[in-house]
Coordinates of C-alpha atoms and ligand atoms in Angstrom, one line a residue:
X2 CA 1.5 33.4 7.4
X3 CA -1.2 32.6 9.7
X4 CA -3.9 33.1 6.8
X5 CA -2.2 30.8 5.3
X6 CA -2.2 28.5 7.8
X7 CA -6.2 29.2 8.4
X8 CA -6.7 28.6 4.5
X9 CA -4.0 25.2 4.6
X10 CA -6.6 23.8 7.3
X11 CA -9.6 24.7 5.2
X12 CA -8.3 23.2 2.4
X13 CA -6.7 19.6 4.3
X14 CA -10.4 19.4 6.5
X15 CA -11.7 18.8 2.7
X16 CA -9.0 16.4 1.4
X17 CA -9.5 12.5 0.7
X18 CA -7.8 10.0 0.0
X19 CA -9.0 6.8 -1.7
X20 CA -7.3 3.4 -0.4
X21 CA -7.1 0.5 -3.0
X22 CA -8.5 -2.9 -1.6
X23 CA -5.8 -4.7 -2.7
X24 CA -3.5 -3.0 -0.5
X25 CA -5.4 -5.0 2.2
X26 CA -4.2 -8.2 1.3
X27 CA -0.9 -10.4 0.2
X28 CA 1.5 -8.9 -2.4
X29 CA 4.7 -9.7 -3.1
X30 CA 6.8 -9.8 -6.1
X31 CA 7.4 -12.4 -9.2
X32 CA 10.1 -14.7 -6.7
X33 CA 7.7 -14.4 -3.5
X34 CA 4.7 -13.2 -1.6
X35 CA 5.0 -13.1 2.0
X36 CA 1.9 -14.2 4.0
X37 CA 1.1 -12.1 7.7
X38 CA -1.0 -12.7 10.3
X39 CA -4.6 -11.4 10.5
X40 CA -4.2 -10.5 6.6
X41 CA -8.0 -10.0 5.3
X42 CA -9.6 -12.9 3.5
X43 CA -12.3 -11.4 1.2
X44 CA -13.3 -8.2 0.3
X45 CA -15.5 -7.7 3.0
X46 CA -12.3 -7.8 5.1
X47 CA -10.7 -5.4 3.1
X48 CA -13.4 -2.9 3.3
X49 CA -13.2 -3.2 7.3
X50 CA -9.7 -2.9 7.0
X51 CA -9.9 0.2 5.2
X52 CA -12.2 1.9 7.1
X53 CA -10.1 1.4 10.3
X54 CA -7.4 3.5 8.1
X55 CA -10.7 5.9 7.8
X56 CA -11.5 6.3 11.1
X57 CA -8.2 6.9 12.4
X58 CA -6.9 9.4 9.7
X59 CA -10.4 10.9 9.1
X60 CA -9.5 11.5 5.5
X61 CA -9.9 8.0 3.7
X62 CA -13.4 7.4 3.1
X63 CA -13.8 5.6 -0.3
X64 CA -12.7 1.7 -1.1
X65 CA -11.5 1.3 -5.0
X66 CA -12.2 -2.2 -5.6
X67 CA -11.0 -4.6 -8.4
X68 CA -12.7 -7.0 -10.0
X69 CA -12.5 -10.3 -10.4
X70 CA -10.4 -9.8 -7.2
X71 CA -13.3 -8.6 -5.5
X72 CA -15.8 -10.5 -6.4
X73 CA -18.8 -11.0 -4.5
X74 CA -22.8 -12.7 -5.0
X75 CA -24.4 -9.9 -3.7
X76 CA -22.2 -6.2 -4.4
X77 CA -25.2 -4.0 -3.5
X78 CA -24.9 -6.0 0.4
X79 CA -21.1 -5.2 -0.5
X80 CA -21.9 -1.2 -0.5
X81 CA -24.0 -1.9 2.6
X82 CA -21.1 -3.3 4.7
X83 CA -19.3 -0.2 3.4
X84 CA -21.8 2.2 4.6
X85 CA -21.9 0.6 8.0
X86 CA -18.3 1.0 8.4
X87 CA -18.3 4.5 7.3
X88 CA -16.7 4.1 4.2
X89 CA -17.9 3.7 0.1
X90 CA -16.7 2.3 -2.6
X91 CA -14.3 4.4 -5.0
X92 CA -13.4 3.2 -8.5
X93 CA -13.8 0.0 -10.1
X94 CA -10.9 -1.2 -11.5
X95 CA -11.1 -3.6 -14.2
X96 CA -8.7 -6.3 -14.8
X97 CA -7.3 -7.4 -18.3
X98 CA -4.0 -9.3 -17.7
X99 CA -4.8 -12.6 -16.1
X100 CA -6.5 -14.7 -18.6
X101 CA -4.5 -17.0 -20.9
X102 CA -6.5 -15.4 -23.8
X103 CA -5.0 -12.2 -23.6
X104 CA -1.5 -13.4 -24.1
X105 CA -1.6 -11.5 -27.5
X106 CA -3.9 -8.1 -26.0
X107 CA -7.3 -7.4 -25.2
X108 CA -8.9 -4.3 -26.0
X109 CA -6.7 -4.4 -28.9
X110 CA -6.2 -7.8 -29.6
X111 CA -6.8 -8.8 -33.5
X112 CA -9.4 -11.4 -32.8
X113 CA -12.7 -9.6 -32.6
X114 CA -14.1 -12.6 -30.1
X115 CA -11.5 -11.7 -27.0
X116 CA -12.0 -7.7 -27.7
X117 CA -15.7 -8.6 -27.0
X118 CA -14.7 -10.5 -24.5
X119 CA -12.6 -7.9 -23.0
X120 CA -15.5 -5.3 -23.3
X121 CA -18.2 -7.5 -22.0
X122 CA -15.6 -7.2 -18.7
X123 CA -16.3 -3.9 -18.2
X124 CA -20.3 -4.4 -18.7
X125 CA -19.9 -6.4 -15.2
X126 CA -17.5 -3.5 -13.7
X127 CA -20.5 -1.3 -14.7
X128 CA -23.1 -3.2 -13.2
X129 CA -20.8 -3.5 -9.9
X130 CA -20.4 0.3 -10.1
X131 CA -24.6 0.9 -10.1
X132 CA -25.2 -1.8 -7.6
X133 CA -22.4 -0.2 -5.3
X134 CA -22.6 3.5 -6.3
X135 CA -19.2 3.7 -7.6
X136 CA -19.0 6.6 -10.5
X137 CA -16.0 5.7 -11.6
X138 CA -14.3 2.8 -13.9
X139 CA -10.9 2.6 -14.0
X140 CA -9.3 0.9 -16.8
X141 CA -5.5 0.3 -16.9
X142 CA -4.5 -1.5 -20.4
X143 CA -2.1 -4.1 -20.1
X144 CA -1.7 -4.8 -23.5
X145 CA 1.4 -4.8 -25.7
X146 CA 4.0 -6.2 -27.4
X147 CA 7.3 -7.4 -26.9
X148 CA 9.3 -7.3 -30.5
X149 CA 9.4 -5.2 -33.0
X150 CA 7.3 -6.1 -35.9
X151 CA 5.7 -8.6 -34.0
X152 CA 1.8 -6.9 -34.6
X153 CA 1.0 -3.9 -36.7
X154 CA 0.8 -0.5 -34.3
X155 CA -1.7 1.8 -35.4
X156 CA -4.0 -1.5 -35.9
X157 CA -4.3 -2.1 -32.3
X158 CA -4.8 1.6 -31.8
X159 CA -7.7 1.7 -34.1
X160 CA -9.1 -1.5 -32.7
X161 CA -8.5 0.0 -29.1
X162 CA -10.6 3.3 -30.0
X163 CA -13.1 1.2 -31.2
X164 CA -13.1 -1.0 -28.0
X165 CA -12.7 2.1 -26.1
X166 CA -15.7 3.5 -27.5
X167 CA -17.8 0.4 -27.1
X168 CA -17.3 0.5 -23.3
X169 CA -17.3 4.3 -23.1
X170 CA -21.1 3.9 -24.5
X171 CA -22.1 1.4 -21.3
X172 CA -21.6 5.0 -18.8
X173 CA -24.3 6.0 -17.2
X174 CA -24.1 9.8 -17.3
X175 CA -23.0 10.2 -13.5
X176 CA -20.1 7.9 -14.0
X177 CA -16.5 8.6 -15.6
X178 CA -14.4 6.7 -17.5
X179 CA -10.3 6.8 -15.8
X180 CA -7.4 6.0 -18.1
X181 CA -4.4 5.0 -16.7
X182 CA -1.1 4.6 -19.2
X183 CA 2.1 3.4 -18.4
X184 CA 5.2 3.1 -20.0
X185 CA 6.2 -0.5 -19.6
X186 CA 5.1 -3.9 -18.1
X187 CA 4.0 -6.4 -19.0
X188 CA 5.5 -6.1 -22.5
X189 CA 8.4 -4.6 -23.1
X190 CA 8.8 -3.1 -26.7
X191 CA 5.5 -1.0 -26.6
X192 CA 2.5 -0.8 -24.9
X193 CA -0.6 0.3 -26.4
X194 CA -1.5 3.3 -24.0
X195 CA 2.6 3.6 -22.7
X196 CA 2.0 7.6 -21.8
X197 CA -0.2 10.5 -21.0
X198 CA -0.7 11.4 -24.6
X199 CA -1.9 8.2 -25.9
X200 CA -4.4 8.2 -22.9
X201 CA -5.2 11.4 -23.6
X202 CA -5.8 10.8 -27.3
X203 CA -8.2 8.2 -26.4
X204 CA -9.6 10.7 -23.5
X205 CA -10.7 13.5 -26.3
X206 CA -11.8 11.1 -28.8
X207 CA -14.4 9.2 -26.3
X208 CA -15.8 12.6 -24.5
X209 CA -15.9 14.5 -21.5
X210 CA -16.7 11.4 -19.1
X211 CA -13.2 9.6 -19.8
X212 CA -10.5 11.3 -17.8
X213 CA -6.7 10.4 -17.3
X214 CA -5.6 8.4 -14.6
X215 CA -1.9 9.3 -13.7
X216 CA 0.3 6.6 -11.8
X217 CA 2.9 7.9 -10.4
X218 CA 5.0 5.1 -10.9
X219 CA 4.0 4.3 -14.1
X220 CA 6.8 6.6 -16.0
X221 CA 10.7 6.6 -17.3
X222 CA 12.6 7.5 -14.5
X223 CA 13.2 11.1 -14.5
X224 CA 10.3 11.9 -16.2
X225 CA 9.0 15.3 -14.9
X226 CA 6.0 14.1 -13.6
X227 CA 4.8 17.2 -12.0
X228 CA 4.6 19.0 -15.6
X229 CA 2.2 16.1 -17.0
X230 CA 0.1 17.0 -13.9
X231 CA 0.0 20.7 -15.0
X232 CA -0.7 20.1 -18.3
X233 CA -3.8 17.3 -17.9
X234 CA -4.9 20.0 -15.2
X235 CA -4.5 22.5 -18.0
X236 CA -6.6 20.9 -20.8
X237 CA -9.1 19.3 -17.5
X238 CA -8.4 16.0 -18.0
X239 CA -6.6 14.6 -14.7
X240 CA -9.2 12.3 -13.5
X241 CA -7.2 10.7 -10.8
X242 CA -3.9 9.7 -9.6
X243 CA -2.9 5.8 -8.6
X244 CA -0.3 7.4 -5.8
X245 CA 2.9 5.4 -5.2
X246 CA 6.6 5.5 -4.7
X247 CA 8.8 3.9 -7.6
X248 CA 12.8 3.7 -6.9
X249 CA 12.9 1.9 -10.3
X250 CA 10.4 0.0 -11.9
X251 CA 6.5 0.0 -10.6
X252 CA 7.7 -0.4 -7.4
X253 CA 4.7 0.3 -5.6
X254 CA 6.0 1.5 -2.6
X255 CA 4.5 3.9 0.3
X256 CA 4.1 7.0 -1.6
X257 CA 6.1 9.9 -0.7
X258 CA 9.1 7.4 0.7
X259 CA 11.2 7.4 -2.1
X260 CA 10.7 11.1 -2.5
X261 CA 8.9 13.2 -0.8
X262 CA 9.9 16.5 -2.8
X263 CA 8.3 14.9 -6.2
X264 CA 5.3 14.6 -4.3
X265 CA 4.9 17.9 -2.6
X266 CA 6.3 19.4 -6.3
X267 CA 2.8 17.5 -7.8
X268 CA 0.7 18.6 -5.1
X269 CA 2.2 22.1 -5.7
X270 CA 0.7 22.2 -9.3
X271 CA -2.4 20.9 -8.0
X272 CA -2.7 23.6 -5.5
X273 CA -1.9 25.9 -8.1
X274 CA -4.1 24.9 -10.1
X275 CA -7.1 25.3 -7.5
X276 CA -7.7 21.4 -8.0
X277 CA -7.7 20.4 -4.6
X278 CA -10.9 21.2 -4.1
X279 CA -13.5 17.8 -4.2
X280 CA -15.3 19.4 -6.8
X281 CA -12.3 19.6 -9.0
X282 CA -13.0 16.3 -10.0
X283 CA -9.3 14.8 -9.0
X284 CA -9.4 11.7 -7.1
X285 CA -6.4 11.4 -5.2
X286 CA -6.1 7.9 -5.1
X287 CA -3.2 5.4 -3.6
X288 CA -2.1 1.9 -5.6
X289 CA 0.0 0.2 -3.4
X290 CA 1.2 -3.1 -2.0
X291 CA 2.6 -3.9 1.1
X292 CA 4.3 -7.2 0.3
X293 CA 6.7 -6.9 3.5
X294 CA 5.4 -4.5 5.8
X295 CA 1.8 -4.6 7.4
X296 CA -1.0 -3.3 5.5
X297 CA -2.8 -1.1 7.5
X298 CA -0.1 0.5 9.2
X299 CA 1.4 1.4 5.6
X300 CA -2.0 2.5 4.2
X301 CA -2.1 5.2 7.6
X302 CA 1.2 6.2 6.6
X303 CA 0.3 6.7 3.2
X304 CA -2.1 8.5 3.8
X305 CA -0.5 10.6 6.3
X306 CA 2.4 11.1 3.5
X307 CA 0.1 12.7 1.2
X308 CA -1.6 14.9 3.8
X309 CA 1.9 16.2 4.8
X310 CA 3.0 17.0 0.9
X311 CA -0.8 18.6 0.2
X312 CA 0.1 20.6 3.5
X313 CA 3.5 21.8 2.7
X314 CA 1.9 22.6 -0.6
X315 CA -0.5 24.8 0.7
X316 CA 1.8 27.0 2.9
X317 CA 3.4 28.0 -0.2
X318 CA 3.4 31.4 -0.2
X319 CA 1.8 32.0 -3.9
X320 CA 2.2 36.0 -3.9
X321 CA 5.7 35.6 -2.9
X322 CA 6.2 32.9 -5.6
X323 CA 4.2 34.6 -8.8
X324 CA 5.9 38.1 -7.6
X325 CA 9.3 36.3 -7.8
X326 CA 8.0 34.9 -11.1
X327 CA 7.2 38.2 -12.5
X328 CA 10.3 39.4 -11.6
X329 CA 12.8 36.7 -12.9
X330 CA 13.9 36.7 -9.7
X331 CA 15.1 32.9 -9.7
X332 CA 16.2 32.1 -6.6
X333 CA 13.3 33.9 -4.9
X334 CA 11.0 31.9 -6.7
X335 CA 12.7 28.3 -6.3
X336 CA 13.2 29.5 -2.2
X337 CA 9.0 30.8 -2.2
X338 CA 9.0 26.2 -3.0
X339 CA 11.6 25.1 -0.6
X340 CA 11.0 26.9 2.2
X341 CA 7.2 25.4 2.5
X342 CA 8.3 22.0 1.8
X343 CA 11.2 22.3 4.5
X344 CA 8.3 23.8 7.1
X345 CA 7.4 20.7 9.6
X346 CA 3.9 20.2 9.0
X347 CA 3.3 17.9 11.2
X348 CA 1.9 20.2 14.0
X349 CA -0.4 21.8 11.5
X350 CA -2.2 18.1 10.8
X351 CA -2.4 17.4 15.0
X352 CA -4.2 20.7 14.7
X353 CA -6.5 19.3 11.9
X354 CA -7.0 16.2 13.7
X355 CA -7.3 17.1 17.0
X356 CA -10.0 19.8 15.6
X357 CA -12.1 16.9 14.3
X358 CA -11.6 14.6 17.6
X359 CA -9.1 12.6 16.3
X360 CA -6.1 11.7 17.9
X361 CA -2.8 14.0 16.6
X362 CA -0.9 11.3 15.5
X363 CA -3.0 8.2 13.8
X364 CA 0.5 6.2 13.0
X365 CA 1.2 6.4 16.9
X366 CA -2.5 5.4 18.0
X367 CA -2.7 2.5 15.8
X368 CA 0.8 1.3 16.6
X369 CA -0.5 1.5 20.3
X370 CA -4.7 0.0 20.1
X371 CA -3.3 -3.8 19.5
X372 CA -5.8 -3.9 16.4
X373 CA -3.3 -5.8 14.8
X374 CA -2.9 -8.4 17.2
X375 CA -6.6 -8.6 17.5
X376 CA -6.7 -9.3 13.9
X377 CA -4.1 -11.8 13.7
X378 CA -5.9 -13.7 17.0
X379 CA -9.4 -13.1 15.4
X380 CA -8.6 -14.4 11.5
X381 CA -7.5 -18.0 12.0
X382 CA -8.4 -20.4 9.0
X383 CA -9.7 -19.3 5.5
X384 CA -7.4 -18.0 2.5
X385 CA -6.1 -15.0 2.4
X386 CA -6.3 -12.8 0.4
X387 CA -3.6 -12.2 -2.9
X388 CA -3.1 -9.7 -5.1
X389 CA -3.7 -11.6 -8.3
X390 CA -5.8 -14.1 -6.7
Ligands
PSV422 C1 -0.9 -1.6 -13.1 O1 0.4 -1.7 -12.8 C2 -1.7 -0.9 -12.0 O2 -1.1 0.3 -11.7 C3 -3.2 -0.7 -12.4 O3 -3.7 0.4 -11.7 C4 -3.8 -1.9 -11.9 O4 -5.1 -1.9 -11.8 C5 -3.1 -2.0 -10.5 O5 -1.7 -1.7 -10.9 C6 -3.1 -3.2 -9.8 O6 -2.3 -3.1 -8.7
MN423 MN1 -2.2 2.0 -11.1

């Protein structure tokens, strides 16, 4: 057990977690968003924000961004600010769902003008990604439709390849290409990239660089979500994950709230896989809101959830569990799961943290350094910022 223990605090001293920027300001849902005090105002904001949740957890230091929502003049100052606060900036996100021409699609849409449109998007998400560093663009298609019949299927898939492959060409060869899918929302009889398969379709068609992203909250309920995992892992296309928690719909919620056994289950197959590792190419990232609890206390707890799950995950013990395996010893094999994820980790990640000067428990510290007060005394005036705005 206590190699195990040595090898779990290798492996977590590695770990990182990428925050979203929009986690950093207003959300809500379709009937309300909920303003707070000392909520950041612009993207600069949010990247300070973030790297607060950095320098307290130790294990968050990239910023995806999304654009237009983080817009700025000057993105190569942008990266600057980042470095100064000890943090850089993750994926670029691209946005297709907010402009009244994409009622109909984008990527796919039949009118060759808005597809361009749609692609010439990305050009700028490229550009932000080389004046910023970023090597990855994340593309999640909201396109779709909502009645049967209403546009012809494999017609918007053909004209989504070929958009695919139009943006797919702007990569420079450092940067990657994330696909995220998801089942429903905002249409509702079928989306054009609804599940792991179609994204993966479009994954192996474009090349190496393009990559799955997998939202955990982006499935049917009681969808197996943990076997997707293994198989993308499998064939080495798991790019990324937008972490969450879902109760039932895209709910967004901390991730590991709403089950915390799903998530060490996924982290399991990570593990197993050996794709913890940095190198693996698996950003673990979070896509969250916080529409009525504060921001950067929920991103510190997300984080912290994931850092428990990847813990638990690590103390499995794997001879036990492929011995059990072998044997068809069932019960041995499903106890090798549940007695890690029933070990308290917690002690284990004081350990970690106190080994790298941080304080054990970064939920507890923040609660107590009245940065949150300071915030909402020092950001008076000015908009906050929205998700969606
Ligand atoms: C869509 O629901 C999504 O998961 C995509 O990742 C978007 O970019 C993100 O949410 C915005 O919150
Ligand atoms: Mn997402």
């Amino acid at each position: 057990m206590s190699d195990l223990r040595t090898a779990a605090l290798e492996a977590l001293r590695a770990q990182t977690i990428e925050l979203p920027s929009w986690a950093f300001g207003n959300s809500g849902t379709r009937f309300k968003v909920f303003g707070a005090p000392g909520v950041a105002r612009d993207p600069w904001e949010k990247i300070s924000d973030a790297a607060v949740v950095h320098r307290l957890t130790g294990a968050a230091p990239r910023v995806s961004l999304h654009i237009p929502w983080d817009r700025v003049e000057d993105y190569a100052k942008l990266g600057a600010h980042a470095a100064d606060e000890g943090v850089t900036i993750g994926a670029i996100n691209s946005n297709l769902f907010q402009d009244d021409e994409y009622r109909l699609g984008s990527l796919t849409h039949a009118d060759k003008a808005v597809r361009d449109r749609a692609i010439a998007h990305h050009a700028e998400c490229v550009e932000v990604m080389r004046a910023t560093g970023s090597t990855d663009l994340k593309l999640w298609l909201p396109d779709g439709t909502n009645y049967a019949g209403q546009d012809d299927l494999r017609a918007r898939q053909d004209r989504l390849a070929d958009s695919l492959q139009q943006i797919y060409a702007l990569l420079d060869p450092e940067h990657r290409l994330l696909v995220e899918y998801k089942i429903y929302e905002p249409y509702f009889y079928a989306m054009d990239i609804p599940d792991w398969g179609t994204s993966l379709v479009h994954c192996l068609a474009l090349g190496d660089q393009a990559q799955v992203v997998l939202d955990t909250g982006h499935h049917a309920p009681s969808t197996n979500i943990e076997f997707i995992v293994m198989q993308l892992l499998r064939v080495g296309r798991l790019g990324a994950f937008d972490f969450n928690s879902r109760n039932y719909g895209d709910d967004d919620l901390i991730v590991g709230a709403a089950d915390p056994f799903q998530l060490f289950r996924i982290m399991n197959e990570i593990v197993e896989a050996d794709a913890l590792r940095p190198e693996s190419g698996v950003n673990f990232m979070l896509d969250q809101c916080h529409n009525i609890e504060p921001k950067i206390p929920g991103q510190i707890r997300s984080v912290t959830n994931v850092q428990e799950a990847t813990a638990k995950a690590l103390l499995v013990d794997r001879d036990a569990l492929h011995a059990a395996q072998q044997a068809g010893d069932v019960l041995g094999a499903h106890a090798a799961l549940t007695d890690a994820f029933a070990t308290d980790v917690r002690p284990l990640l004081a350990e970690l943290r106190e080994s790298a000067g941080l304080h054990p428990d970064p939920n507890a510290a923040y609660a107590a350094s009245g940065h949150q007060d300071r915030l909402a005394a020092d950001r008076v005036g000015g908009t906050q910022a929205s998700w969606g705005a």
